[in-house]
Amino acid sequence: MTYRTYHQVTGEDRSQLGAQVKAQRDRVTERLQTVGRVVAVMSGKGGVGKSYLTSWLARAVASTSRVGVLDADLRSPTVARLLGARGPLRVGESGIEPSIAADGIAVFSTDLLLDEGRPLQWRSSAGDPAVWRGLLEIGALREFLSDVAWGSLDLLLVDLPPGTDGVTDLYDLVPSLAGIIAVTIPSDEARRSVARSLRAARDADVPILGVIENMSGYRCPGCASVQPLFDGAAGQALADEFGVPLLGRLPFCPHGDGPGQEALASTVQAVLGRAS
Amino acid sequence: MKFLCIDCDEQMTYEDRQEPGDGTFTASYVCPACGHRMAMLANPMETQLVGSLGVKVGGRTLDQQPMELVRQTLEGRDDAFVDDPSGRPTWASTSEERLARVPGFVRGMVKKIYSEWASERGIQVITPEVMDQARVDLGLEEM
């Protein structure tokens, strides 16, 4: 006995799961209509100061523009704390209102949702949370984009987690992404790791705006001279390999005063020039 | 997903959805020709798979709530969100007590769902009876 197939039965599919998924994507697009540019900060390698750099970029841009920061590093969120963002988050008519941090920067991060010191964990009525983790994390990123009432912003910086997946996941959700900025430190190990992520981005046709080399030397707090900190010149090497500009080389400054105002200012100008 | 009554060669009509709170999911269908009724019983893995996508089998009965997936699935702090109470129906104390049994992280969203359901029907006070009616209507048996 044969039966009619799904497509032969022409009545309505009430669930319309495909339409529901499309509606989720449309919510992202609709929400970001009031955001001028979305720029992601990424690195294949952890510990290169990506979140610090994101927060310093946000602060520098906030002096002249409306800026938001989405912390997409769900498992190891740090940007909210760096910018002084606090909860609780208000549920308004148009969505979840972001925390307004230092310099008026709109911030959203899992750091605002988790109990102090608690790791990221998901409920699963079916057990096996590892099976669902990927789906839930992509779903969370989608909701951070679509359900936070970002309002009118000139620039939304997205601080991506280390690795290659975050870039392509974000680009899938935000095809209008202005591009990514890759952060590296000078070492050859960092170059190799960041290059892998940049190849993944290039293969997915994600625009690469440029490279920033962080901890590019050590600035002496006494005489302000910059001395080598790591061997290598990964920033320039990556810029050459991928045919993109080296947007800046930022020295490590040991007293928490940021990567040096002059170097930061020129880097911000380079970033904005590429993102426009 | 569609269901076909083999005897009648008719597409069955979606009737009802229930989530009994044990991680499973039930959807019932009826044949418009012969009246035969059947229920699809999804196991916890199937239910979780659909839930992890943030979609609803049988279609949505109410608009997607802000950060619905995150608030339902993330093990987060109880005071992460605060509701904007403007223009909402009031809650009877007995209803507030029942609401207090909902995990704190999703309580605000559950409250908003009930409030919107009541507002749409012009209900001024949310009593336990109103909650029961809304649960059946919205398929929120576990809430």
GROMACS .gro file of N, CA and C in nm, chain A residues 125-207:
model
  249
  125SER      N    1   1.549   1.873   2.955
  125SER     CA    2   1.459   1.772   3.010
  125SER      C    3   1.496   1.634   2.959
  126ALA      N    4   1.576   1.628   2.853
  126ALA     CA    5   1.614   1.500   2.794
  126ALA      C    6   1.751   1.454   2.842
  127GLY      N    7   1.817   1.528   2.930
  127GLY     CA    8   1.953   1.493   2.969
  127GLY      C    9   2.049   1.522   2.855
  128ASP      N   10   2.168   1.465   2.863
  128ASP     CA   11   2.270   1.481   2.758
  128ASP      C   12   2.286   1.627   2.714
  129PRO      N   13   2.315   1.718   2.807
  129PRO     CA   14   2.323   1.860   2.768
  129PRO      C   15   2.425   1.888   2.659
  130ALA      N   16   2.529   1.802   2.651
  130ALA     CA   17   2.631   1.827   2.548
  130ALA      C   18   2.572   1.815   2.408
  131VAL      N   19   2.466   1.732   2.394
  131VAL     CA   20   2.404   1.714   2.262
  131VAL      C   21   2.339   1.843   2.215
  132TRP      N   22   2.284   1.917   2.308
  132TRP     CA   23   2.204   2.034   2.271
  132TRP      C   24   2.282   2.164   2.278
  133ARG      N   25   2.403   2.159   2.336
  133ARG     CA   26   2.475   2.282   2.368
  133ARG      C   27   2.492   2.372   2.245
  134GLY      N   28   2.534   2.312   2.134
  134GLY     CA   29   2.559   2.392   2.015
  134GLY      C   30   2.435   2.465   1.968
  135LEU      N   31   2.324   2.392   1.962
  135LEU     CA   32   2.198   2.453   1.918
  135LEU      C   33   2.157   2.567   2.011
  136LEU      N   34   2.170   2.541   2.141
  136LEU     CA   35   2.126   2.641   2.239
  136LEU      C   36   2.216   2.765   2.235
  137GLU      N   37   2.346   2.744   2.213
  137GLU     CA   38   2.436   2.860   2.209
  137GLU      C   39   2.410   2.946   2.084
  138ILE      N   40   2.383   2.882   1.973
  138ILE     CA   41   2.350   2.961   1.853
  138ILE      C   42   2.217   3.032   1.875
  139GLY      N   43   2.122   2.961   1.937
  139GLY     CA   44   1.993   3.023   1.968
  139GLY      C   45   2.009   3.143   2.061
  140ALA      N   46   2.099   3.130   2.158
  140ALA     CA   47   2.123   3.241   2.251
  140ALA      C   48   2.183   3.360   2.177
  141LEU      N   49   2.280   3.335   2.091
  141LEU     CA   50   2.340   3.445   2.015
  141LEU      C   51   2.233   3.515   1.929
  142ARG      N   52   2.147   3.434   1.868
  142ARG     CA   53   2.040   3.491   1.786
  142ARG      C   54   1.948   3.580   1.872
  143GLU      N   55   1.913   3.531   1.990
  143GLU     CA   56   1.824   3.612   2.074
  143GLU      C   57   1.896   3.736   2.129
  144PHE      N   58   2.026   3.728   2.153
  144PHE     CA   59   2.099   3.847   2.198
  144PHE      C   60   2.096   3.955   2.089
  145LEU      N   61   2.095   3.910   1.964
  145LEU     CA   62   2.089   4.007   1.854
  145LEU      C   63   1.947   4.060   1.834
  146SER      N   64   1.850   3.969   1.840
  146SER     CA   65   1.714   4.007   1.800
  146SER      C   66   1.629   4.060   1.913
  147ASP      N   67   1.654   4.017   2.036
  147ASP     CA   68   1.562   4.048   2.145
  147ASP      C   69   1.614   4.152   2.242
  148VAL      N   70   1.736   4.197   2.222
  148VAL     CA   71   1.786   4.310   2.301
  148VAL      C   72   1.744   4.438   2.228
  149ALA      N   73   1.684   4.528   2.303
  149ALA     CA   74   1.638   4.654   2.243
  149ALA      C   75   1.760   4.746   2.226
  150TRP      N   76   1.838   4.719   2.123
  150TRP     CA   77   1.964   4.792   2.103
  150TRP      C   78   1.939   4.940   2.074
  151GLY      N   79   1.823   4.969   2.017
  151GLY     CA   80   1.795   5.109   1.985
  151GLY      C   81   1.880   5.158   1.870
  152SER      N   82   1.897   5.288   1.863
  152SER     CA   83   1.970   5.348   1.753
  152SER      C   84   2.119   5.354   1.788
  153LEU      N   85   2.200   5.279   1.715
  153LEU     CA   86   2.344   5.276   1.740
  153LEU      C   87   2.419   5.306   1.610
  154ASP      N   88   2.531   5.372   1.623
  154ASP     CA   89   2.619   5.388   1.507
  154ASP      C   90   2.701   5.262   1.485
  155LEU      N   91   2.738   5.198   1.595
  155LEU     CA   92   2.827   5.082   1.585
  155LEU      C   93   2.791   4.981   1.693
  156LEU      N   94   2.778   4.855   1.651
  156LEU     CA   95   2.763   4.745   1.747
  156LEU      C   96   2.885   4.655   1.732
  157LEU      N   97   2.965   4.649   1.838
  157LEU     CA   98   3.082   4.561   1.840
  157LEU      C   99   3.042   4.427   1.899
  158VAL      N  100   3.078   4.320   1.833
  158VAL     CA  101   3.048   4.185   1.883
  158VAL      C  102   3.180   4.119   1.921
  159ASP      N  103   3.193   4.089   2.049
  159ASP     CA  104   3.314   4.023   2.099
  159ASP      C  105   3.295   3.873   2.086
  160LEU      N  106   3.361   3.812   1.988
  160LEU     CA  107   3.341   3.669   1.960
  160LEU      C  108   3.430   3.582   2.049
  161PRO      N  109   3.388   3.459   2.073
  161PRO     CA  110   3.474   3.368   2.150
  161PRO      C  111   3.594   3.324   2.066
  162PRO      N  112   3.699   3.273   2.129
  162PRO     CA  113   3.811   3.221   2.050
  162PRO      C  114   3.765   3.104   1.963
  163GLY      N  115   3.833   3.085   1.851
  163GLY     CA  116   3.797   2.974   1.764
  163GLY      C  117   3.741   3.021   1.631
  164THR      N  118   3.697   2.924   1.552
  164THR     CA  119   3.654   2.955   1.416
  164THR      C  120   3.503   2.963   1.399
  165ASP      N  121   3.426   2.892   1.485
  165ASP     CA  122   3.283   2.880   1.462
  165ASP      C  123   3.207   3.012   1.480
  166GLY      N  124   3.251   3.090   1.577
  166GLY     CA  125   3.176   3.211   1.609
  166GLY      C  126   3.161   3.304   1.491
  167VAL      N  127   3.264   3.316   1.410
  167VAL     CA  128   3.260   3.408   1.296
  167VAL      C  129   3.153   3.367   1.197
  168THR      N  130   3.154   3.240   1.160
  168THR     CA  131   3.058   3.196   1.058
  168THR      C  132   2.916   3.191   1.113
  169ASP      N  133   2.901   3.156   1.241
  169ASP     CA  134   2.767   3.160   1.302
  169ASP      C  135   2.711   3.302   1.298
  170LEU      N  136   2.795   3.398   1.334
  170LEU     CA  137   2.749   3.537   1.336
  170LEU      C  138   2.713   3.585   1.196
  171TYR      N  139   2.798   3.551   1.101
  171TYR     CA  140   2.773   3.597   0.963
  171TYR      C  141   2.646   3.534   0.906
  172ASP      N  142   2.619   3.412   0.948
  172ASP     CA  143   2.495   3.346   0.906
  172ASP      C  144   2.373   3.421   0.960
  173LEU      N  145   2.384   3.471   1.082
  173LEU     CA  146   2.273   3.545   1.143
  173LEU      C  147   2.267   3.690   1.095
  174VAL      N  148   2.383   3.746   1.066
  174VAL     CA  149   2.392   3.888   1.029
  174VAL      C  150   2.466   3.901   0.895
  175PRO      N  151   2.397   3.875   0.785
  175PRO     CA  152   2.465   3.886   0.654
  175PRO      C  153   2.512   4.028   0.624
  176SER      N  154   2.455   4.126   0.695
  176SER     CA  155   2.496   4.265   0.673
  176SER      C  156   2.620   4.302   0.753
  177LEU      N  157   2.680   4.204   0.819
  177LEU     CA  158   2.800   4.231   0.900
  177LEU      C  159   2.902   4.313   0.820
  178ALA      N  160   2.944   4.425   0.878
  178ALA     CA  161   3.041   4.509   0.807
  178ALA      C  162   3.174   4.436   0.792
  179GLY      N  163   3.206   4.351   0.889
  179GLY     CA  164   3.328   4.273   0.879
  179GLY      C  165   3.383   4.236   1.015
  180ILE      N  166   3.500   4.173   1.011
  180ILE     CA  167   3.564   4.129   1.135
  180ILE      C  168   3.702   4.194   1.148
  181ILE      N  169   3.738   4.212   1.273
  181ILE     CA  170   3.874   4.257   1.304
  181ILE      C  171   3.942   4.142   1.377
  182ALA      N  172   4.057   4.099   1.326
  182ALA     CA  173   4.128   3.989   1.389
  182ALA      C  174   4.232   4.045   1.485
  183VAL      N  175   4.235   3.988   1.605
  183VAL     CA  176   4.332   4.031   1.706
  183VAL      C  177   4.434   3.921   1.726
  184THR      N  178   4.558   3.959   1.727
  184THR     CA  179   4.665   3.863   1.751
  184THR      C  180   4.768   3.925   1.846
  185ILE      N  181   4.856   3.842   1.897
  185ILE     CA  182   4.977   3.892   1.962
  185ILE      C  183   5.093   3.861   1.865
  186PRO      N  184   5.213   3.912   1.889
  186PRO     CA  185   5.318   3.900   1.787
  186PRO      C  186   5.367   3.757   1.759
  187SER      N  187   5.343   3.662   1.849
  187SER     CA  188   5.411   3.532   1.838
  187SER      C  189   5.364   3.452   1.717
  188ASP      N  190   5.452   3.362   1.674
  188ASP     CA  191   5.419   3.278   1.558
  188ASP      C  192   5.307   3.179   1.592
  189GLU      N  193   5.301   3.134   1.719
  189GLU     CA  194   5.192   3.044   1.760
  189GLU      C  195   5.057   3.113   1.742
  190ALA      N  196   5.052   3.238   1.782
  190ALA     CA  197   4.928   3.314   1.765
  190ALA      C  198   4.897   3.333   1.617
  191ARG      N  199   4.998   3.360   1.538
  191ARG     CA  200   4.976   3.380   1.394
  191ARG      C  201   4.910   3.257   1.332
  192ARG      N  202   4.964   3.139   1.367
  192ARG     CA  203   4.909   3.015   1.309
  192ARG      C  204   4.763   2.996   1.349
  193SER      N  205   4.733   3.024   1.474
  193SER     CA  206   4.598   3.003   1.524
  193SER      C  207   4.500   3.104   1.462
  194VAL      N  208   4.540   3.229   1.457
  194VAL     CA  209   4.453   3.332   1.400
  194VAL      C  210   4.435   3.310   1.250
  195ALA      N  211   4.539   3.262   1.185
  195ALA     CA  212   4.530   3.237   1.040
  195ALA      C  213   4.423   3.134   1.010
  196ARG      N  214   4.413   3.031   1.094
  196ARG     CA  215   4.309   2.929   1.072
  196ARG      C  216   4.170   2.993   1.075
  197SER      N  217   4.150   3.078   1.174
  197SER     CA  218   4.018   3.143   1.185
  197SER      C  219   3.993   3.236   1.068
  198LEU      N  220   4.096   3.304   1.025
  198LEU     CA  221   4.077   3.396   0.913
  198LEU      C  222   4.050   3.319   0.783
  199ARG      N  223   4.110   3.203   0.767
  199ARG     CA  224   4.080   3.122   0.648
  199ARG      C  225   3.934   3.077   0.651
  200ALA      N  226   3.886   3.038   0.769
  200ALA     CA  227   3.745   2.998   0.781
  200ALA      C  228   3.655   3.116   0.744
  201ALA      N  229   3.693   3.234   0.790
  201ALA     CA  230   3.614   3.353   0.759
  201ALA      C  231   3.619   3.383   0.609
  202ARG      N  232   3.737   3.374   0.551
  202ARG     CA  233   3.751   3.402   0.408
  202ARG      C  234   3.673   3.301   0.325
  203ASP      N  235   3.678   3.173   0.366
  203ASP     CA  236   3.604   3.069   0.292
  203ASP      C  237   3.454   3.094   0.297
  204ALA      N  238   3.408   3.158   0.404
  204ALA     CA  239   3.265   3.188   0.417
  204ALA      C  240   3.230   3.326   0.361
  205ASP      N  241   3.327   3.390   0.296
  205ASP     CA  242   3.308   3.522   0.236
  205ASP      C  243   3.278   3.631   0.338
  206VAL      N  244   3.324   3.612   0.462
  206VAL     CA  245   3.308   3.716   0.564
  206VAL      C  246   3.410   3.826   0.536
  207PRO      N  247   3.367   3.952   0.528
  207PRO     CA  248   3.464   4.060   0.506
  207PRO      C  249   3.564   4.071   0.621
   0.00000   0.00000   0.00000
